[in-house]
CSV table of C-alpha atoms in Angstrom, one decimal:
chain,number,residue,atom,x,y,z
A,106,MET,CA,160.6,38.8,88.8
A,107,ARG,CA,163.7,39.6,87.1
A,108,ARG,CA,162.0,38.2,84.1
A,109,VAL,CA,159.0,40.8,84.6
A,110,VAL,CA,161.1,43.6,85.4
A,111,SER,CA,163.0,42.8,82.2
A,112,GLY,CA,160.4,42.3,80.4
A,113,PHE,CA,159.1,45.5,81.3
A,114,LEU,CA,162.5,47.6,80.8
A,115,ALA,CA,162.3,45.4,77.0
A,116,ALA,CA,158.8,47.4,76.1
A,117,MET,CA,159.9,50.6,77.9
A,118,CYS,CA,162.6,50.5,75.7
A,119,ALA,CA,160.7,49.9,72.8
A,120,VAL,CA,158.2,52.6,73.2
A,121,VAL,CA,161.3,55.1,73.5
A,122,SER,CA,162.7,54.1,70.6
A,123,THR,CA,159.8,54.1,68.6
A,124,ALA,CA,158.8,57.8,70.0
A,125,ALA,CA,163.4,58.7,69.6
A,126,LEU,CA,162.8,57.5,65.7
A,127,ALA,CA,159.3,59.4,65.1
A,128,GLN,CA,161.0,62.4,66.4
A,129,GLY,CA,164.0,62.3,64.4
A,130,LYS,CA,162.0,61.8,60.9
A,131,PRO,CA,159.9,64.8,59.6
A,132,PRO,CA,156.1,64.0,59.9
A,133,LEU,CA,154.1,62.5,57.2
A,134,LYS,CA,152.1,64.9,56.2
A,135,LEU,CA,148.6,64.3,54.3
A,136,GLY,CA,147.1,67.8,53.2
A,137,GLY,CA,143.0,67.9,52.8
A,138,ILE,CA,141.3,71.0,50.1
A,139,LEU,CA,138.3,71.5,51.5
A,140,ASP,CA,135.2,73.6,51.1
A,141,MET,CA,135.1,74.4,55.3
A,142,SER,CA,132.8,76.9,55.2
A,143,GLY,CA,130.6,76.9,51.6
A,144,LEU,CA,127.4,75.3,50.2
A,145,TYR,CA,129.8,71.9,50.4
A,146,ALA,CA,130.6,72.4,54.1
A,147,ASP,CA,128.7,69.9,55.3
A,148,ILE,CA,129.4,67.2,52.8
A,149,THR,CA,133.2,68.0,53.0
A,150,GLY,CA,134.9,70.2,55.3
A,151,PRO,CA,135.1,70.2,58.8
A,152,GLY,CA,133.9,66.4,58.6
A,153,ALA,CA,136.5,65.0,55.9
A,154,GLU,CA,139.0,66.4,58.1
A,155,THR,CA,137.9,64.8,61.2
A,156,ALA,CA,137.5,61.6,59.4
A,157,ALA,CA,141.4,61.7,58.1
A,158,LYS,CA,142.2,62.3,62.0
A,159,MET,CA,140.5,59.3,62.4
A,160,ALA,CA,141.9,57.3,60.2
A,161,ALA,CA,145.7,58.3,61.5
A,162,GLU,CA,144.6,57.3,65.0
A,163,ASP,CA,143.5,54.4,64.2
A,164,PHE,CA,146.4,53.5,62.3
A,165,GLY,CA,148.4,54.4,65.4
A,166,GLY,CA,149.6,57.8,64.2
A,167,GLU,CA,152.5,56.8,62.7
A,168,VAL,CA,154.0,54.8,59.8
A,169,LEU,CA,157.5,54.1,59.1
A,170,GLY,CA,158.8,56.0,62.4
A,171,ARG,CA,157.2,59.1,61.1
A,172,ARG,CA,154.3,61.2,63.0
A,173,ILE,CA,151.0,61.2,60.9
A,174,GLU,CA,150.2,64.9,60.2
A,175,ILE,CA,146.5,65.9,58.7
A,176,LEU,CA,146.6,69.4,57.4
A,177,ALA,CA,143.0,70.9,55.9
A,178,ALA,CA,143.0,74.0,54.2
A,179,ASP,CA,139.6,75.9,52.7
A,180,HIS,CA,139.6,76.7,48.9
A,181,LEU,CA,136.4,78.8,49.0
A,182,ASN,CA,135.2,76.8,46.3
A,183,LYS,CA,137.3,78.5,43.9
A,184,ALA,CA,139.8,76.8,41.1
A,185,ASP,CA,142.4,79.0,41.0
A,186,LEU,CA,142.9,79.2,44.5
A,187,SER,CA,143.0,75.3,44.5
A,188,ALA,CA,145.1,75.2,42.6
A,189,ASN,CA,147.7,77.4,44.9
A,190,ILE,CA,147.1,75.4,48.0
A,191,ALA,CA,148.2,71.9,46.5
A,192,ARG,CA,151.2,74.2,44.8
A,193,ASP,CA,152.0,75.1,48.5
A,194,MET,CA,151.2,72.0,50.0
A,195,LEU,CA,153.8,70.0,47.8
A,196,ASP,CA,156.2,73.0,47.3
A,197,ASN,CA,156.5,74.3,50.9
A,198,GLN,CA,154.8,71.9,53.2
A,199,GLY,CA,155.9,68.9,52.3
A,200,VAL,CA,152.8,67.1,52.0
A,201,GLU,CA,153.0,63.8,50.5
A,202,MET,CA,149.4,63.2,49.4
A,203,ILE,CA,146.4,65.3,48.8
A,204,TYR,CA,143.2,64.1,50.0
A,205,ASP,CA,139.0,65.1,49.0
A,206,VAL,CA,139.4,68.3,47.0
A,207,ALA,CA,135.9,68.8,47.1
A,208,ALA,CA,133.9,70.5,43.9
A,209,SER,CA,135.1,69.4,40.7
A,210,ALA,CA,136.5,72.7,39.2
A,211,THR,CA,139.0,72.5,42.4
A,212,ALA,CA,139.7,69.2,41.8
A,213,LEU,CA,141.0,69.3,38.0
A,214,ALA,CA,142.8,71.9,39.2
A,215,ALA,CA,144.8,70.8,42.1
A,216,SER,CA,145.2,67.4,39.8
A,217,GLU,CA,147.1,69.2,37.5
A,218,ILE,CA,149.5,70.3,40.1
A,219,ALA,CA,149.7,66.9,41.5
A,220,ARG,CA,150.4,65.5,38.4
A,221,ALA,CA,153.3,67.4,37.3
A,222,ARG,CA,155.1,67.0,40.9
A,223,ASN,CA,154.3,63.1,40.8
A,224,LYS,CA,152.0,62.8,44.3
A,225,ILE,CA,149.0,61.2,45.0
A,226,ILE,CA,145.6,62.8,45.2
A,227,MET,CA,142.3,60.7,46.1
A,228,PHE,CA,139.5,62.2,45.0
A,229,ASN,CA,136.6,62.0,47.7
A,230,GLY,CA,134.1,64.7,47.4
A,231,PRO,CA,134.3,65.8,43.3
A,232,GLY,CA,132.1,64.0,41.3
A,233,SER,CA,133.3,64.5,37.7
A,234,ILE,CA,134.1,61.8,35.5
A,235,ARG,CA,136.9,63.6,33.6
A,236,LEU,CA,138.9,62.9,36.6
A,237,SER,CA,139.1,59.2,36.1
A,238,ASN,CA,139.0,60.1,31.9
A,239,GLU,CA,140.7,62.8,30.1
A,240,ALA,CA,142.2,64.4,33.6
A,241,CYS,CA,143.4,60.7,34.8
A,242,GLY,CA,147.0,60.7,35.6
A,243,PRO,CA,149.2,57.6,37.4
A,244,TYR,CA,148.7,58.7,41.0
A,245,THR,CA,145.4,60.0,40.8
A,246,VAL,CA,142.6,57.5,42.7
A,247,HIS,CA,138.7,58.8,42.1
A,248,TYR,CA,137.7,57.4,45.1
A,249,VAL,CA,133.5,57.7,46.1
A,250,PHE,CA,131.2,58.2,43.5
A,251,ASP,CA,131.2,60.3,40.1
A,252,THR,CA,128.9,61.4,37.8
A,253,TYR,CA,128.6,58.1,35.5
A,254,SER,CA,127.7,55.9,38.9
A,255,GLN,CA,125.1,58.4,40.4
A,256,ALA,CA,123.7,58.8,36.8
A,257,ASN,CA,123.7,55.0,36.4
A,258,VAL,CA,121.8,54.2,39.0
A,259,THR,CA,119.4,57.2,39.9
A,260,GLY,CA,118.7,57.9,36.4
A,261,LEU,CA,118.1,54.0,34.9
A,262,ALA,CA,115.8,52.9,38.2
A,263,ALA,CA,113.7,56.1,37.5
A,264,VAL,CA,112.8,55.6,33.7
A,265,LYS,CA,112.2,51.5,34.7
A,266,GLN,CA,109.4,53.5,36.8
A,267,GLY,CA,108.0,55.1,33.7
A,268,LEU,CA,109.6,58.1,34.5
A,269,ASP,CA,110.7,58.7,31.2
A,270,SER,CA,110.6,62.6,29.8
A,271,TRP,CA,113.3,65.1,31.7
A,272,PHE,CA,114.4,68.3,32.6
A,273,PHE,CA,117.4,69.6,33.8
A,274,ILE,CA,118.7,72.0,36.3
A,275,THR,CA,121.7,72.2,36.2
A,276,ALA,CA,125.3,74.2,38.3
A,277,ASP,CA,127.1,75.8,35.7
A,278,TYR,CA,130.2,74.1,35.7
A,279,ALA,CA,132.0,70.9,35.1
A,280,PHE,CA,130.5,68.7,37.6
A,281,GLY,CA,127.2,70.0,36.7
A,282,HIS,CA,127.4,69.6,33.1
A,283,ASP,CA,129.4,66.3,33.4
A,284,LEU,CA,125.9,65.3,35.5
A,285,GLU,CA,123.2,66.1,33.5
A,286,LYS,CA,125.4,64.9,29.7
A,287,ASP,CA,125.8,61.4,31.9
A,288,THR,CA,122.2,61.5,33.0
A,289,ALA,CA,120.7,62.5,29.6
A,290,ASN,CA,122.5,59.7,27.8
A,291,VAL,CA,121.4,56.7,30.7
A,292,VAL,CA,117.7,58.1,30.0
A,293,GLN,CA,118.0,58.1,26.6
A,294,LYS,CA,119.5,55.1,25.9
A,295,ALA,CA,116.8,53.5,28.2
A,296,GLY,CA,114.1,55.0,25.8
A,297,GLY,CA,113.6,58.2,27.5
A,298,LYS,CA,113.2,61.6,26.5
A,299,VAL,CA,115.1,64.8,27.4
A,300,LEU,CA,112.6,67.5,27.4
A,301,GLY,CA,115.4,71.1,27.8
A,302,ASP,CA,117.4,72.2,30.4
A,303,VAL,CA,118.6,75.4,32.5
A,304,ARG,CA,121.8,76.2,33.8
A,305,HIS,CA,122.3,78.3,37.5
A,306,PRO,CA,124.9,79.9,38.8
A,307,LEU,CA,127.1,78.1,41.3
A,308,ASN,CA,125.7,78.8,44.9
A,309,SER,CA,122.4,80.3,43.8
A,310,SER,CA,119.9,81.7,46.3
A,311,ASP,CA,116.4,81.8,44.2
A,312,PHE,CA,115.4,79.2,42.0
A,313,SER,CA,112.7,80.1,41.0
A,314,SER,CA,112.7,81.0,37.4
A,315,TYR,CA,114.4,77.9,36.7
A,316,LEU,CA,111.8,75.6,38.3
A,317,LEU,CA,109.2,77.8,36.6
A,318,GLN,CA,111.1,76.5,33.6
A,319,ALA,CA,111.2,73.2,34.6
A,320,GLN,CA,107.3,73.3,35.5
A,321,ALA,CA,106.3,74.7,32.2
A,322,SER,CA,108.1,71.8,30.3
A,323,LYS,CA,106.1,68.8,32.0
A,324,ALA,CA,108.3,66.6,32.0
A,325,LYS,CA,108.1,63.6,34.2
A,326,VAL,CA,110.9,64.1,36.3
A,327,ILE,CA,113.1,67.3,37.1
A,328,GLY,CA,116.7,66.1,37.4
A,329,LEU,CA,118.9,68.0,39.8
A,330,ALA,CA,122.6,67.8,38.3
A,331,ASN,CA,123.8,70.0,41.7
A,332,ALA,CA,124.7,69.6,45.0
A,333,GLY,CA,125.0,70.5,48.4
A,334,GLY,CA,123.8,74.0,49.5
A,335,ASP,CA,122.2,74.2,45.5
A,336,THR,CA,120.1,71.1,45.8
A,337,ILE,CA,118.9,72.1,49.9
A,338,ASN,CA,117.3,74.9,48.2
A,339,THR,CA,116.5,73.3,45.0
A,340,ILE,CA,114.3,70.9,46.5
A,341,LYS,CA,112.9,73.4,49.8
A,342,GLN,CA,111.9,76.0,46.4
A,343,ALA,CA,110.2,73.3,44.6
A,344,ALA,CA,108.0,72.1,47.3
A,345,GLU,CA,106.9,75.4,48.2
A,346,PHE,CA,105.9,75.8,44.4
A,347,GLY,CA,103.7,73.0,44.9
A,348,ILE,CA,105.6,70.8,42.1
A,349,MET,CA,106.0,67.5,43.3
A,350,LYS,CA,101.7,68.0,44.3
A,351,GLY,CA,101.6,68.7,40.7
A,352,GLY,CA,102.5,65.1,39.8
A,353,GLN,CA,106.3,66.4,38.6
A,354,LYS,CA,108.8,64.3,40.3
A,355,ILE,CA,112.1,66.0,41.7
A,356,SER,CA,115.3,63.6,41.5
A,357,PRO,CA,118.3,64.8,42.9
A,358,LEU,CA,121.4,63.2,41.1
A,359,LEU,CA,123.7,63.6,43.8
A,360,VAL,CA,122.7,64.1,47.2
A,361,PHE,CA,123.8,63.5,50.6
A,362,ILE,CA,122.3,62.4,53.9
A,363,THR,CA,123.2,65.6,55.2
A,364,ASP,CA,120.7,66.9,52.6
A,365,ILE,CA,117.5,65.0,53.3
A,366,ASP,CA,118.2,65.9,56.7
A,367,SER,CA,118.1,70.4,55.9
A,368,VAL,CA,115.4,69.8,54.0
A,369,GLY,CA,113.2,67.4,56.1
A,370,LEU,CA,111.3,64.4,55.3
A,371,GLU,CA,107.7,65.8,55.0
A,372,THR,CA,109.4,67.4,51.4
A,373,ALA,CA,111.9,64.7,50.9
A,374,GLN,CA,109.9,61.4,51.5
A,375,GLY,CA,109.8,59.2,48.0
A,376,LEU,CA,112.7,60.6,46.6
A,377,LEU,CA,115.1,58.1,44.7
A,378,LEU,CA,118.8,58.5,45.3
A,379,SER,CA,122.1,57.0,44.8
A,380,GLU,CA,124.7,57.1,47.5
A,381,ALA,CA,128.1,55.2,47.8
A,382,PHE,CA,127.5,54.8,51.7
A,383,TYR,CA,124.8,55.0,54.0
A,384,TRP,CA,125.6,55.2,57.9
A,385,ASP,CA,122.8,52.2,59.1
A,386,LEU,CA,123.9,49.4,55.9
A,387,ASN,CA,125.9,47.2,58.5
A,388,ASP,CA,127.1,47.1,61.9
A,389,GLU,CA,131.2,48.2,60.6
A,390,SER,CA,129.3,51.3,59.0
A,391,ARG,CA,127.2,51.9,62.3
A,392,ALA,CA,130.1,51.6,64.5
A,393,PHE,CA,132.4,54.2,62.8
A,394,ALA,CA,129.2,56.3,62.2
A,395,LYS,CA,128.5,56.7,66.0
A,396,ARG,CA,132.6,57.4,66.7
A,397,PHE,CA,131.9,59.9,64.1
A,398,MET,CA,129.2,61.7,65.8
A,399,GLN,CA,130.3,61.8,68.7
A,400,ARG,CA,132.8,63.9,67.3
A,401,VAL,CA,131.4,65.9,64.6
A,402,GLY,CA,127.7,65.8,66.4
A,403,ARG,CA,126.3,64.1,63.4
A,404,VAL,CA,126.4,60.6,61.1
A,405,PRO,CA,129.0,60.8,58.1
A,406,GLY,CA,128.2,61.5,54.9
A,407,ALA,CA,129.5,59.4,51.8
A,408,ALA,CA,132.3,61.8,51.4
A,409,GLN,CA,133.7,62.0,54.9
A,410,ALA,CA,133.3,57.9,55.3
A,411,GLY,CA,135.2,57.6,51.9
A,412,VAL,CA,137.7,59.7,53.2
A,413,TYR,CA,138.2,57.8,56.4
A,414,SER,CA,138.3,54.5,53.9
A,415,SER,CA,140.9,56.3,51.3
A,416,VAL,CA,143.7,57.5,54.5
A,417,THR,CA,143.4,54.3,55.5
A,418,HIS,CA,144.5,52.4,52.2
A,419,TYR,CA,146.6,54.9,51.8
A,420,LEU,CA,148.5,54.4,54.9
A,421,LYS,CA,148.4,50.4,54.5
A,422,ALA,CA,150.2,50.9,51.3
A,423,VAL,CA,152.9,53.1,52.6
A,424,LYS,CA,153.9,50.9,55.3
A,425,ALA,CA,154.0,47.9,53.2
A,426,ALA,CA,156.2,49.6,50.6
A,427,GLY,CA,158.6,50.5,53.3
A,428,THR,CA,158.5,54.0,51.1
A,429,THR,CA,156.2,57.5,50.6
A,430,ASP,CA,157.4,57.5,47.1
A,431,ALA,CA,154.1,57.7,44.8
A,432,ALA,CA,155.0,54.5,42.5
A,433,ALA,CA,156.0,51.9,45.1
A,434,VAL,CA,152.7,53.2,46.8
A,435,MET,CA,150.3,53.4,44.1
A,436,LYS,CA,151.2,50.0,42.7
A,437,ILE,CA,150.2,48.5,46.3
A,438,MET,CA,146.8,50.5,46.1
A,439,LYS,CA,146.3,48.9,42.8
A,440,GLU,CA,146.8,45.5,43.9
A,441,THR,CA,145.5,45.7,47.5
A,442,PRO,CA,141.5,45.1,47.7
A,443,ILE,CA,139.6,47.4,49.9
A,444,ASN,CA,137.5,45.9,52.3
A,445,ASP,CA,135.8,48.0,55.2
A,446,MET,CA,133.4,49.9,56.4
A,447,PHE,CA,133.1,52.1,53.4
A,448,ALA,CA,133.4,49.0,50.8
A,449,LYS,CA,133.7,45.6,50.3
A,450,ASN,CA,135.8,43.9,47.4
A,451,GLY,CA,136.9,47.2,46.2
A,452,ARG,CA,139.5,47.8,43.7
A,453,ILE,CA,141.5,51.0,42.2
A,454,ARG,CA,141.7,50.2,38.1
A,455,GLU,CA,144.3,51.2,36.1
A,456,ASP,CA,142.1,54.4,35.2
A,457,GLY,CA,142.4,55.6,39.4
A,458,ARG,CA,138.9,54.6,39.3
A,459,MET,CA,137.9,53.1,42.7
A,460,VAL,CA,135.5,50.7,41.8
A,461,HIS,CA,132.8,49.6,44.3
A,462,ASP,CA,129.3,48.7,45.4
A,463,MET,CA,126.4,51.7,44.7
A,464,TYR,CA,123.0,51.8,46.5
A,465,LEU,CA,119.5,53.0,45.4
A,466,PHE,CA,117.6,54.4,48.3
A,467,GLU,CA,114.1,55.7,48.5
A,468,VAL,CA,113.8,58.4,51.4
A,469,LYS,CA,111.4,57.7,53.9
A,470,LYS,CA,108.0,58.7,55.0
A,471,PRO,CA,108.3,60.3,58.3
A,472,SER,CA,106.0,57.7,59.9
A,473,GLU,CA,108.6,54.9,58.6
A,474,SER,CA,111.5,57.0,60.4
A,475,LYS,CA,112.5,56.1,63.9
A,476,GLY,CA,114.5,59.4,64.0
A,477,ARG,CA,116.7,62.0,62.8
A,478,TRP,CA,118.9,60.2,60.3
A,479,ASP,CA,117.0,57.3,59.8
A,480,ASP,CA,116.3,58.5,56.2
A,481,TYR,CA,116.8,55.8,54.0
A,482,ARG,CA,115.2,52.7,52.7
A,483,LEU,CA,117.5,50.5,50.5
A,484,LEU,CA,115.9,49.4,47.1
A,485,ALA,CA,118.7,48.1,45.5
A,486,THR,CA,122.4,47.1,45.9
A,487,ILE,CA,124.1,47.5,42.5
A,488,PRO,CA,127.3,46.2,41.8
A,489,GLY,CA,130.3,48.1,41.1
A,490,ASN,CA,131.2,46.5,38.0
A,491,GLU,CA,127.2,47.4,36.5
A,492,ALA,CA,127.2,50.8,38.5
A,493,PHE,CA,130.6,52.7,37.6
A,494,GLN,CA,131.9,53.2,33.9
A,495,PRO,CA,133.3,50.1,32.1
A,496,LEU,CA,136.9,50.6,31.1
A,497,SER,CA,136.1,50.1,27.2
A,498,GLU,CA,134.2,53.1,27.2
A,499,SER,CA,137.4,54.9,28.9
A,500,ARG,CA,139.2,57.9,27.6
A,501,CYS,CA,142.0,57.8,30.1
A,502,PRO,CA,145.1,57.3,28.0
A,503,LEU,CA,146.7,55.5,30.7
A,504,VAL,CA,144.0,52.6,29.7
A,505,LYS,CA,145.4,49.7,27.1
A,506,LYS,CA,142.6,48.9,24.9
C-alpha cells in the first residue's frame, strides 16, 4: 500500500510540477492569418484555426514547459492588413510561428515581415509558386500545394486526354497570374495551345462576360485560374450558360472539397482536379476527418489538413530542438520526414517547398456517390518529385546549383 501511495504521490507531484512549470513560462503562441469571413473562409478560415488547435491538443497542450496558445486573425484579403497583423503578432504579441496565411498576395506580404524578424512562417492556404522561389526565405515553408503542382497534375492529365486547346479565366492577382502561367507552360510543353485569357477582379459575382469570351474562343478547355467563391460562381454560371453541355470542359485549377459541395455533383460531375489531400483516402485521413467534422460540421479540406500536419511537425521540432530558436527548429524540420494523415515521406527542401504526393481525382456522378462528401474518384497518385517544381528550375537564392 505504501508503494502504491508513494507512486501516486510521485505522479501527482510530476503533474503539479509540469503545470507549475507551464505557468511559470510564457505561452508558446502560434498565429494564424486567415480569411475568416470572405471567399476563402471555407477553404481555411475557422476550420484552419480549429485544425491548429486540434494539433496543439493532440500534442499535449504544452511543449518545453510552455502552454501552446493558438491565435487567429482575419486579414480580409488585404495584403497591407496581413502585413500589419504579422507585424503586431511578432512584435507585440510574442508569436513564434505564423501558420496558413490564406491567399497569395496576403502571404507574400506577411512573408516579408516574418523574414525581416527571422521567424518561421508556414503556408497552407496560398498557392503562388513565388513563395518557394523569388520570395523564399530560410524560415519559410510552403506546405500544401502550389501553382506549379496544380498545373502540372491537372493540365498534363487534360492534354493527355486530348483536351489540348485552352482559354483561361483568371483572378487578377499574384496567385491567379502564377496559376495561369504555370498551367499554360504545361499545356504548351505537352503540345497544346492557349487560345486566350481574361482576368477578373477578386471576389467577383458576375462572370457572364468572361464566360462568353471563353465560349467564343471554342477552346476545348476553359481553365479557371481562381479559387474559393470565385471558382464556385464561375462553375455555376458556366452551367447556367450551357457551356459544359455545349462540349467545352471546365477545368478548375485549384478546387477544394467544400467548393464541390457548394457546386453540387449534378453540375460538377466529371471535373478533373488535383488535390493534396482527400478525407477518404485511407484510415488515418478518415479518422482525422471524423474528429474534425465533430467540431466543424464538415470534412477538412487540404489546406486545413495541412495546418494540422504543419503545426504538429513544428511542435515536434521545437521539442526535439529544446528551443524555439528559428534556425535550430528549422534545421530539424528539414531533416525530419513527415509521415502522418496528410503526407507520407514528405520532406521540406532547401527552398522551403514541402514535397509530397499529389492526387488526380474525377468528380463522381450523383448516382455514384454514397452520400454528402463522397465526391471524388482517385485516378492517379503523382509522386512529389514529379508533381512539384524540380530544384533545377528553382529561382530561390537559397538553392545551390
